[in-house]
């Protein structure tokens, strides 16, 4: 009896093991393989053994066909992924080819004005620079086109470039006969190449605007339409040479220049000028302090003496000594502060120059200005200046009141009412007599693309 029980237990265990094996192998085999493998086990004498075998086989056979679609579906998905990757890869070269235009930008503008110099003889016509030469670009009476400009920029990445072209009656004051530029360059305001090896450092080489002073030649970028006498008499306009700028931190930038001099593309002596500026911005307040030094007097004498030898196509004036050793020094300070719609600016300059036997010449000047923008389309501005000429003990004071109307972000109307007062009879009145003052009204209209 015990032997029968033992044999029955062994057979039951074997049958159970066979069932477990079949459950494991059925998903990987077909129903026919499962059916043929089961008879290899010894038949069980009792129903306990036979019932699981006959019950599990049909269940596994039913499950197996359900697994087949899952296995065959996987290869179908693969071509879709590959196709998407190929499509993305195909678009990448096109994006790279067009990205260079992202660094390219341009600006065009036109700047015209109508001036009435009320206190001058024939103040509604012609060039009045012989009388009001201390002014920059509003010297003509009546209607005049001051500027027509085109600016091109290619932002350095790491190489870039800039070209600014200017045309109009203001060009001779900035770039033409009065600046000594050679023919072919009198319409070129800026032209330089840039190299930016890292994000916060850039080197420029060519002709570029000066880094000194609070005002610029583009009128709509200043609070007033006319430029002040500090801008025109004391400060340089542009330089030719190298400029390097380094942002120590986002709030502090250092700039250094090594150039031919003041407003010189081709230098008039063997010496060069060097300058530096530090600009710090803290919230709504900014300060910039700069220094420029170098020889600015010409080696050539227009009216030579009998003993002055010619050198390199010009004539040196040996009586005046070494021009390259006579330096001009400029110290420039700019302060700006904005609070809400009110913007304040102050600019101070001192220049000292060695003229050899004639001694030193010192010019000191200061400007303070304010602009309040009531709404985006309307603003008022004030500017006051004082210039002092130490060698002649003379002074010049200017005051300008400006009304601005901007009906469109790209269109600006400005009316300047300006009074200039000299400490001596520098001007001429309507009757042709010497006068200490001149009063003008200038209506300027500027259309610009940026």
Short mmCIF file of C-alpha atoms in Angstrom, two decimals:
data_model
loop_
_atom_site.label_atom_id
_atom_site.label_comp_id
_atom_site.label_asym_id
_atom_site.label_seq_id
_atom_site.Cartn_x
_atom_site.Cartn_y
_atom_site.Cartn_z
CA UNK A 1 0.00 0.00 0.00
CA UNK A 2 2.79 2.37 0.92
CA UNK A 3 4.59 1.48 -2.27
CA UNK A 4 1.48 2.37 -4.29
CA UNK A 5 1.20 5.73 -2.54
CA UNK A 6 4.86 6.44 -3.15
CA UNK A 7 4.59 5.63 -6.84
CA UNK A 8 1.46 7.77 -7.13
CA UNK A 9 3.20 10.74 -5.45
CA UNK A 10 6.20 10.47 -7.74
CA UNK A 11 3.97 10.39 -10.80
CA UNK A 12 2.01 13.41 -9.56
CA UNK A 13 5.20 15.34 -8.98
CA UNK A 14 6.46 14.45 -12.42
CA UNK A 15 3.22 15.55 -14.00
CA UNK A 16 3.33 18.85 -12.14
CA UNK A 17 6.90 19.42 -13.30
CA UNK A 18 5.87 18.70 -16.86
CA UNK A 19 3.04 21.22 -16.60
CA UNK A 20 5.44 23.93 -15.34
CA UNK A 21 7.86 23.24 -18.17
CA UNK A 22 5.07 23.39 -20.73
CA UNK A 23 3.85 26.71 -19.31
CA UNK A 24 7.34 28.14 -19.75
CA UNK A 25 7.97 26.85 -23.24
CA UNK A 26 4.54 27.36 -24.79
CA UNK A 27 4.98 31.08 -25.64
CA UNK A 28 8.11 30.21 -27.64
CA UNK A 29 6.71 27.03 -29.33
CA UNK A 30 3.66 26.32 -31.40
CA UNK A 31 0.63 24.33 -30.24
CA UNK A 32 1.68 21.23 -32.16
CA UNK A 33 5.04 21.01 -30.36
CA UNK A 34 3.25 21.24 -27.05
CA UNK A 35 0.81 18.45 -27.95
CA UNK A 36 3.53 16.05 -29.09
CA UNK A 37 5.72 16.67 -26.07
CA UNK A 38 3.07 15.84 -23.45
CA UNK A 39 2.72 12.04 -24.11
CA UNK A 40 6.38 11.53 -23.19
CA UNK A 41 5.30 11.64 -19.55
CA UNK A 42 3.87 8.49 -18.01
CA UNK A 43 0.05 8.47 -17.92
CA UNK A 44 -1.36 9.06 -14.49
CA UNK A 45 -3.80 6.48 -13.18
CA UNK A 46 -5.95 9.03 -11.43
CA UNK A 47 -8.05 11.96 -12.62
CA UNK A 48 -6.03 14.34 -10.51
CA UNK A 49 -3.12 14.09 -12.88
CA UNK A 50 -5.07 14.03 -16.16
CA UNK A 51 -7.25 17.10 -15.46
CA UNK A 52 -4.46 19.74 -15.36
CA UNK A 53 -2.86 18.35 -18.55
CA UNK A 54 -6.05 18.53 -20.58
CA UNK A 55 -7.05 21.89 -19.11
CA UNK A 56 -3.74 23.85 -19.56
CA UNK A 57 -2.91 22.79 -23.10
CA UNK A 58 -5.90 24.45 -24.76
CA UNK A 59 -5.37 27.59 -22.67
CA UNK A 60 -1.74 27.92 -23.73
CA UNK A 61 -2.62 27.23 -27.32
CA UNK A 62 -5.10 30.09 -27.18
CA UNK A 63 -2.54 32.46 -25.70
CA UNK A 64 0.19 31.71 -28.23
CA UNK A 65 -1.58 33.21 -31.26
CA UNK A 66 -2.22 36.40 -29.25
CA UNK A 67 1.53 36.86 -28.76
CA UNK A 68 2.35 36.67 -32.47
CA UNK A 69 0.97 40.12 -33.48
CA UNK A 70 3.08 41.77 -30.77
CA UNK A 71 6.25 40.13 -32.06
CA UNK A 72 5.54 40.95 -35.70
CA UNK A 73 4.48 44.55 -34.88
CA UNK A 74 7.92 45.56 -33.66
CA UNK A 75 9.62 45.62 -37.10
CA UNK A 76 6.79 47.81 -38.44
CA UNK A 77 7.59 50.61 -35.99
CA UNK A 78 11.30 50.74 -36.84
CA UNK A 79 11.01 52.26 -40.35
CA UNK A 80 8.92 55.14 -38.93
CA UNK A 81 11.65 56.09 -36.44
CA UNK A 82 14.32 55.88 -39.12
CA UNK A 83 12.24 58.00 -41.46
CA UNK A 84 11.84 60.70 -38.81
CA UNK A 85 15.56 60.72 -38.10
CA UNK A 86 16.33 60.99 -41.81
CA UNK A 87 13.87 63.86 -42.16
CA UNK A 88 15.45 65.77 -39.25
CA UNK A 89 18.94 65.09 -40.58
CA UNK A 90 17.91 66.35 -44.00
CA UNK A 91 16.77 69.68 -42.57
CA UNK A 92 19.92 70.36 -40.52
CA UNK A 93 22.18 71.50 -43.40
CA UNK A 94 19.52 73.95 -44.57
CA UNK A 95 19.31 75.58 -41.11
CA UNK A 96 23.10 75.91 -40.90
CA UNK A 97 23.32 77.43 -44.37
CA UNK A 98 20.88 80.25 -43.54
CA UNK A 99 22.14 81.04 -40.02
CA UNK A 100 24.83 83.51 -41.20
CA UNK A 101 22.14 86.08 -42.01
CA UNK A 102 21.14 86.24 -38.35
CA UNK A 103 24.22 88.41 -37.67
CA UNK A 104 23.47 90.86 -40.50
CA UNK A 105 21.57 94.11 -39.83
CA UNK A 106 21.20 97.54 -41.40
CA UNK A 107 19.78 100.99 -40.76
CA UNK A 108 18.78 103.80 -43.11
CA UNK A 109 17.75 107.31 -42.11
CA UNK A 110 17.20 110.83 -43.40
CA UNK A 111 17.66 113.96 -41.28
CA UNK A 112 16.48 117.37 -42.55
CA UNK A 113 15.90 120.70 -40.84
CA UNK A 114 14.72 124.27 -41.30
CA UNK A 115 16.76 126.88 -39.41
CA UNK A 116 16.10 130.52 -38.63
CA UNK A 117 19.08 132.34 -37.13
CA UNK A 118 17.04 135.30 -35.98
CA UNK A 119 19.86 137.59 -34.89
CA UNK A 120 22.23 137.08 -37.84
CA UNK A 121 22.32 139.00 -41.13
CA UNK A 122 20.65 136.83 -43.78
CA UNK A 123 19.93 134.27 -41.08
CA UNK A 124 17.40 132.42 -43.26
CA UNK A 125 19.85 131.44 -45.98
CA UNK A 126 23.31 130.09 -46.70
CA UNK A 127 26.21 128.73 -44.70
CA UNK A 128 26.67 130.71 -41.48
CA UNK A 129 29.72 128.79 -40.21
CA UNK A 130 31.88 131.92 -40.42
CA UNK A 131 29.79 133.40 -37.59
CA UNK A 132 28.54 130.37 -35.67
CA UNK A 133 31.44 128.01 -36.28
CA UNK A 134 31.18 126.70 -32.70
CA UNK A 135 28.04 124.81 -33.76
CA UNK A 136 28.18 121.42 -35.39
CA UNK A 137 25.61 120.61 -38.09
CA UNK A 138 22.86 123.27 -37.96
CA UNK A 139 24.88 126.08 -39.52
CA UNK A 140 22.74 126.60 -42.65
CA UNK A 141 19.80 128.98 -42.77
CA UNK A 142 16.49 127.86 -44.28
CA UNK A 143 15.76 124.26 -45.31
CA UNK A 144 18.69 121.84 -45.45
CA UNK A 145 19.36 118.11 -45.63
CA UNK A 146 21.80 117.43 -42.83
CA UNK A 147 22.16 113.68 -43.25
CA UNK A 148 21.23 110.76 -45.43
CA UNK A 149 22.74 107.66 -43.90
CA UNK A 150 23.18 103.93 -44.36
CA UNK A 151 24.65 101.71 -41.63
CA UNK A 152 25.56 98.05 -42.18
CA UNK A 153 26.51 95.65 -39.39
CA UNK A 154 27.67 92.06 -39.23
CA UNK A 155 27.84 91.09 -35.57
CA UNK A 156 31.15 89.38 -34.72
CA UNK A 157 30.85 85.60 -34.38
CA UNK A 158 33.79 85.66 -33.95
CA UNK A 159 34.49 87.95 -36.96
CA UNK A 160 32.35 90.94 -37.88
CA UNK A 161 32.36 94.29 -39.65
CA UNK A 162 30.69 97.72 -39.73
CA UNK A 163 30.26 100.30 -42.49
CA UNK A 164 28.51 103.68 -42.07
CA UNK A 165 27.95 106.00 -45.05
CA UNK A 166 26.90 109.65 -44.74
CA UNK A 167 25.72 112.26 -47.27
CA UNK A 168 24.35 115.78 -46.79
CA UNK A 169 25.33 119.30 -45.79
CA UNK A 170 26.62 118.12 -42.40
CA UNK A 171 29.22 115.82 -43.96
CA UNK A 172 31.91 118.52 -44.46
CA UNK A 173 31.66 119.42 -40.77
CA UNK A 174 32.27 115.82 -39.72
CA UNK A 175 34.11 114.08 -42.55
CA UNK A 176 34.81 116.45 -45.42
CA UNK A 177 37.03 119.44 -46.08
CA UNK A 178 37.07 120.58 -42.47
CA UNK A 179 38.29 117.18 -41.24
CA UNK A 180 41.23 116.79 -43.63
CA UNK A 181 40.08 113.43 -44.95
CA UNK A 182 41.56 112.31 -48.30
CA UNK A 183 39.32 112.16 -51.35
CA UNK A 184 37.16 109.03 -51.37
CA UNK A 185 36.83 108.87 -47.57
CA UNK A 186 34.79 111.98 -46.90
CA UNK A 187 31.53 110.00 -46.99
CA UNK A 188 32.76 107.11 -44.83
CA UNK A 189 31.84 107.70 -41.20
CA UNK A 190 32.83 104.27 -39.91
CA UNK A 191 34.51 101.24 -41.47
CA UNK A 192 36.11 98.61 -39.29
CA UNK A 193 36.47 94.88 -38.79
CA UNK A 194 35.87 93.16 -35.45
CA UNK A 195 37.20 90.04 -33.78
CA UNK A 196 35.51 88.59 -30.69
CA UNK A 197 37.49 85.53 -29.53
CA UNK A 198 35.42 85.28 -26.33
CA UNK A 199 32.04 86.64 -25.35
CA UNK A 200 33.27 89.60 -23.25
CA UNK A 201 36.30 90.73 -25.29
CA UNK A 202 36.39 92.42 -28.71
CA UNK A 203 39.03 94.09 -30.89
CA UNK A 204 38.15 96.53 -33.71
CA UNK A 205 40.45 97.85 -36.42
CA UNK A 206 39.65 100.66 -38.82
CA UNK A 207 37.85 103.99 -38.60
CA UNK A 208 35.35 104.26 -35.74
CA UNK A 209 33.42 106.84 -33.69
CA UNK A 210 35.11 108.28 -30.64
CA UNK A 211 34.44 106.71 -27.26
CA UNK A 212 34.36 110.13 -25.53
CA UNK A 213 31.47 112.54 -25.00
CA UNK A 214 27.78 112.23 -24.14
CA UNK A 215 26.37 113.20 -27.56
CA UNK A 216 26.61 111.52 -30.98
CA UNK A 217 26.19 112.75 -34.54
CA UNK A 218 22.79 111.02 -35.01
CA UNK A 219 20.37 113.66 -33.73
CA UNK A 220 17.48 111.41 -32.65
CA UNK A 221 19.80 109.49 -30.29
CA UNK A 222 20.31 112.67 -28.24
CA UNK A 223 17.75 114.59 -26.14
CA UNK A 224 18.13 117.72 -28.33
CA UNK A 225 18.18 118.13 -32.10
CA UNK A 226 21.33 120.29 -32.27
CA UNK A 227 24.64 119.14 -30.82
CA UNK A 228 26.26 121.19 -28.11
CA UNK A 229 29.43 123.25 -28.40
CA UNK A 230 31.23 120.90 -26.00
CA UNK A 231 30.68 118.14 -28.56
CA UNK A 232 31.88 120.28 -31.48
CA UNK A 233 34.75 122.30 -29.98
CA UNK A 234 36.34 120.14 -27.28
CA UNK A 235 35.78 116.48 -28.19
CA UNK A 236 37.04 114.35 -31.11
CA UNK A 237 34.60 112.90 -33.65
CA UNK A 238 36.34 109.72 -34.79
CA UNK A 239 39.64 107.81 -34.80
CA UNK A 240 41.64 105.52 -37.07
CA UNK A 241 43.41 102.57 -35.48
CA UNK A 242 42.70 99.88 -32.89
CA UNK A 243 40.00 99.66 -30.24
CA UNK A 244 39.73 96.91 -27.63
CA UNK A 245 36.89 96.49 -25.12
CA UNK A 246 36.66 94.04 -22.23
CA UNK A 247 33.62 93.50 -20.01
CA UNK A 248 35.17 92.70 -16.63
CA UNK A 249 31.69 92.11 -15.23
CA UNK A 250 28.31 92.93 -16.81
CA UNK A 251 28.34 96.30 -15.01
CA UNK A 252 31.95 97.31 -15.80
CA UNK A 253 33.54 97.68 -19.26
CA UNK A 254 37.08 98.82 -20.02
CA UNK A 255 37.96 100.24 -23.46
CA UNK A 256 41.38 101.14 -24.84
CA UNK A 257 42.36 102.73 -28.18
CA UNK A 258 45.63 103.18 -30.09
CA UNK A 259 44.99 105.56 -32.99
CA UNK A 260 46.43 108.14 -35.37
CA UNK A 261 44.90 110.96 -33.35
CA UNK A 262 41.83 113.21 -33.45
CA UNK A 263 39.80 113.01 -36.66
CA UNK A 264 42.75 111.68 -38.67
CA UNK A 265 42.64 108.75 -41.07
CA UNK A 266 46.18 109.56 -42.20
CA UNK A 267 48.30 110.93 -39.36
CA UNK A 268 49.91 114.37 -39.60
CA UNK A 269 52.95 113.40 -37.50
CA UNK A 270 54.99 110.38 -36.43
CA UNK A 271 53.42 110.12 -32.99
CA UNK A 272 50.29 108.16 -32.10
CA UNK A 273 47.54 108.73 -29.56
CA UNK A 274 46.43 106.30 -26.88
CA UNK A 275 43.36 106.41 -24.70
CA UNK A 276 41.37 104.47 -22.14
CA UNK A 277 37.86 104.59 -20.71
CA UNK A 278 36.10 102.82 -17.86
CA UNK A 279 32.29 102.64 -17.89
CA UNK A 280 30.33 101.49 -14.82
CA UNK A 281 26.56 100.97 -14.61
CA UNK A 282 24.76 100.47 -11.30
CA UNK A 283 21.01 100.24 -11.70
CA UNK A 284 19.74 103.47 -13.27
CA UNK A 285 23.07 105.28 -12.75
CA UNK A 286 26.12 105.12 -15.02
CA UNK A 287 29.50 106.81 -15.05
CA UNK A 288 32.24 106.81 -17.71
CA UNK A 289 35.70 108.27 -17.17
CA UNK A 290 38.17 108.52 -20.06
CA UNK A 291 41.60 109.84 -20.92
CA UNK A 292 43.25 110.45 -24.33
CA UNK A 293 46.75 111.71 -25.05
CA UNK A 294 49.11 112.08 -28.00
CA UNK A 295 50.65 114.65 -30.38
CA UNK A 296 48.14 116.38 -32.65
CA UNK A 297 50.18 119.12 -34.36
CA UNK A 298 51.34 118.72 -37.92
CA UNK A 299 54.97 118.15 -38.85
CA UNK A 300 54.36 120.16 -42.02
CA UNK A 301 54.41 123.94 -42.14
CA UNK A 302 52.13 125.52 -44.73
CA UNK A 303 54.29 128.67 -44.87
CA UNK A 304 57.90 127.46 -44.54
CA UNK A 305 60.85 129.61 -43.64
CA UNK A 306 63.86 129.90 -46.00
CA UNK A 307 65.88 127.42 -43.93
CA UNK A 308 63.16 124.76 -43.46
CA UNK A 309 64.07 121.61 -45.48
CA UNK A 310 61.40 119.59 -47.32
CA UNK A 311 60.77 116.09 -45.95
CA UNK A 312 58.47 113.44 -47.48
CA UNK A 313 56.54 115.84 -49.66
CA UNK A 314 55.97 118.48 -46.98
CA UNK A 315 58.05 121.10 -45.22
CA UNK A 316 59.02 120.81 -41.56
CA UNK A 317 59.09 123.86 -39.35
CA UNK A 318 62.33 123.54 -37.40
CA UNK A 319 61.69 126.82 -35.60
CA UNK A 320 58.85 125.23 -33.65
CA UNK A 321 60.86 122.21 -32.51
CA UNK A 322 59.63 118.64 -32.08
CA UNK A 323 55.93 118.33 -32.92
CA UNK A 324 55.87 114.66 -31.91
CA UNK A 325 56.78 115.61 -28.36
CA UNK A 326 53.96 118.11 -27.87
CA UNK A 327 51.01 116.24 -26.48
CA UNK A 328 47.34 117.07 -26.25
CA UNK A 329 45.57 115.66 -23.18
CA UNK A 330 41.82 115.10 -22.83
CA UNK A 331 39.95 114.07 -19.68
CA UNK A 332 36.28 113.20 -20.25
CA UNK A 333 33.63 112.44 -17.60
CA UNK A 334 30.04 111.36 -18.35
CA UNK A 335 27.29 110.87 -15.75
CA UNK A 336 23.81 109.53 -16.52
CA UNK A 337 20.81 108.88 -14.29
CA UNK A 338 17.27 107.82 -15.14
CA UNK A 339 14.26 107.73 -12.84
CA UNK A 340 10.93 106.88 -14.40
CA UNK A 341 10.38 109.08 -17.46
CA UNK A 342 13.11 111.56 -16.46
CA UNK A 343 16.62 111.18 -17.91
CA UNK A 344 19.55 113.30 -16.68
CA UNK A 345 23.01 113.64 -18.21
CA UNK A 346 26.17 115.58 -17.35
CA UNK A 347 29.41 115.76 -19.33
CA UNK A 348 32.66 117.50 -18.40
CA UNK A 349 35.90 117.87 -20.38
CA UNK A 350 39.34 119.39 -19.97
CA UNK A 351 41.93 119.61 -22.76
CA UNK A 352 45.51 120.79 -22.33
CA UNK A 353 47.91 121.08 -25.27
CA UNK A 354 51.56 122.04 -25.54
CA UNK A 355 52.26 124.53 -28.36
CA UNK A 356 55.97 124.86 -27.72
CA UNK A 357 57.13 128.50 -27.72
CA UNK A 358 53.49 129.63 -27.68
CA UNK A 359 52.90 127.88 -24.36
CA UNK A 360 50.01 125.70 -23.23
CA UNK A 361 46.37 126.02 -24.22
CA UNK A 362 43.62 124.88 -21.86
CA UNK A 363 39.92 124.50 -22.64
CA UNK A 364 37.46 123.38 -19.98
CA UNK A 365 33.76 122.81 -20.47
CA UNK A 366 30.69 121.28 -18.94
CA UNK A 367 27.21 120.30 -20.09
CA UNK A 368 24.12 119.30 -18.16
CA UNK A 369 20.87 118.13 -19.73
CA UNK A 370 17.48 116.71 -18.86
CA UNK A 371 14.65 115.11 -20.82
CA UNK A 372 11.18 114.24 -19.56
CA UNK A 373 8.96 111.98 -21.66
CA UNK A 374 5.33 112.61 -20.80
CA UNK A 375 4.05 109.95 -23.21
CA UNK A 376 5.90 107.91 -25.85
CA UNK A 377 4.93 110.51 -28.48
CA UNK A 378 5.86 113.69 -26.59
CA UNK A 379 8.90 114.91 -24.63
CA UNK A 380 10.63 118.10 -23.50
CA UNK A 381 14.39 118.58 -23.06
CA UNK A 382 16.79 121.21 -21.70
CA UNK A 383 20.55 121.57 -22.16
CA UNK A 384 22.98 124.10 -20.71
CA UNK A 385 26.71 124.49 -21.41
CA UNK A 386 29.68 126.58 -20.33
CA UNK A 387 33.07 126.57 -22.11
CA UNK A 388 36.12 128.41 -20.81
CA UNK A 389 39.21 129.20 -22.91
CA UNK A 390 42.07 129.79 -20.48
CA UNK A 391 44.63 131.26 -22.87
CA UNK A 392 42.28 134.08 -23.98
CA UNK A 393 40.23 134.26 -20.77
CA UNK A 394 37.00 133.98 -22.75
CA UNK A 395 33.87 131.95 -22.23
CA UNK A 396 30.87 130.69 -24.17
CA UNK A 397 27.49 129.81 -22.66
CA UNK A 398 24.68 128.02 -24.50
CA UNK A 399 21.10 127.12 -23.59
CA UNK A 400 18.74 124.92 -25.63
CA UNK A 401 15.05 124.09 -25.12
CA UNK A 402 13.65 121.23 -27.23
CA UNK A 403 10.09 120.13 -27.96
CA UNK A 404 9.79 116.61 -29.38
CA UNK A 405 6.79 115.03 -31.13
CA UNK A 406 7.10 111.44 -32.37
CA UNK A 407 3.84 110.33 -34.03
CA UNK A 408 5.52 107.08 -35.10
CA UNK A 409 8.41 105.10 -33.57
CA UNK A 410 10.37 105.73 -36.78
CA UNK A 411 9.53 109.44 -37.22
CA UNK A 412 10.70 112.29 -34.96
CA UNK A 413 9.96 116.04 -35.06
CA UNK A 414 12.07 118.30 -32.85
CA UNK A 415 12.02 122.06 -32.39
CA UNK A 416 15.17 123.55 -30.84
CA UNK A 417 15.22 127.11 -29.53
CA UNK A 418 18.85 127.93 -28.80
CA UNK A 419 20.65 130.94 -27.30
CA UNK A 420 24.45 131.25 -27.39
CA UNK A 421 26.16 134.00 -25.37
CA UNK A 422 29.87 134.85 -25.60
CA UNK A 423 31.99 136.84 -23.14
CA UNK A 424 33.12 139.02 -26.04
CA UNK A 425 31.61 140.21 -29.34
CA UNK A 426 32.02 136.91 -31.15
CA UNK A 427 28.89 137.20 -33.30
CA UNK A 428 27.23 139.72 -35.62
CA UNK A 429 23.70 141.09 -35.30
CA UNK A 430 21.12 141.90 -37.99
CA UNK A 431 22.69 145.28 -38.66
CA UNK A 432 26.14 143.82 -39.13
CA UNK A 433 27.47 145.07 -35.81
CA UNK A 434 29.48 142.88 -33.40
CA UNK A 435 27.30 141.09 -30.90
CA UNK A 436 27.70 138.84 -27.88
CA UNK A 437 24.75 136.58 -28.64
CA UNK A 438 22.96 134.61 -31.33
CA UNK A 439 19.47 133.12 -31.15
CA UNK A 440 18.17 130.39 -33.46
CA UNK A 441 15.15 128.17 -33.98
CA UNK A 442 15.69 124.83 -35.72
CA UNK A 443 12.92 122.42 -36.71
CA UNK A 444 14.38 118.99 -37.38
CA UNK A 445 12.65 115.99 -38.96
CA UNK A 446 14.19 112.52 -38.83
CA UNK A 447 12.91 109.27 -40.35
CA UNK A 448 14.85 106.14 -39.41
CA UNK A 449 14.38 102.42 -39.90
CA UNK A 450 15.41 101.16 -36.46
#
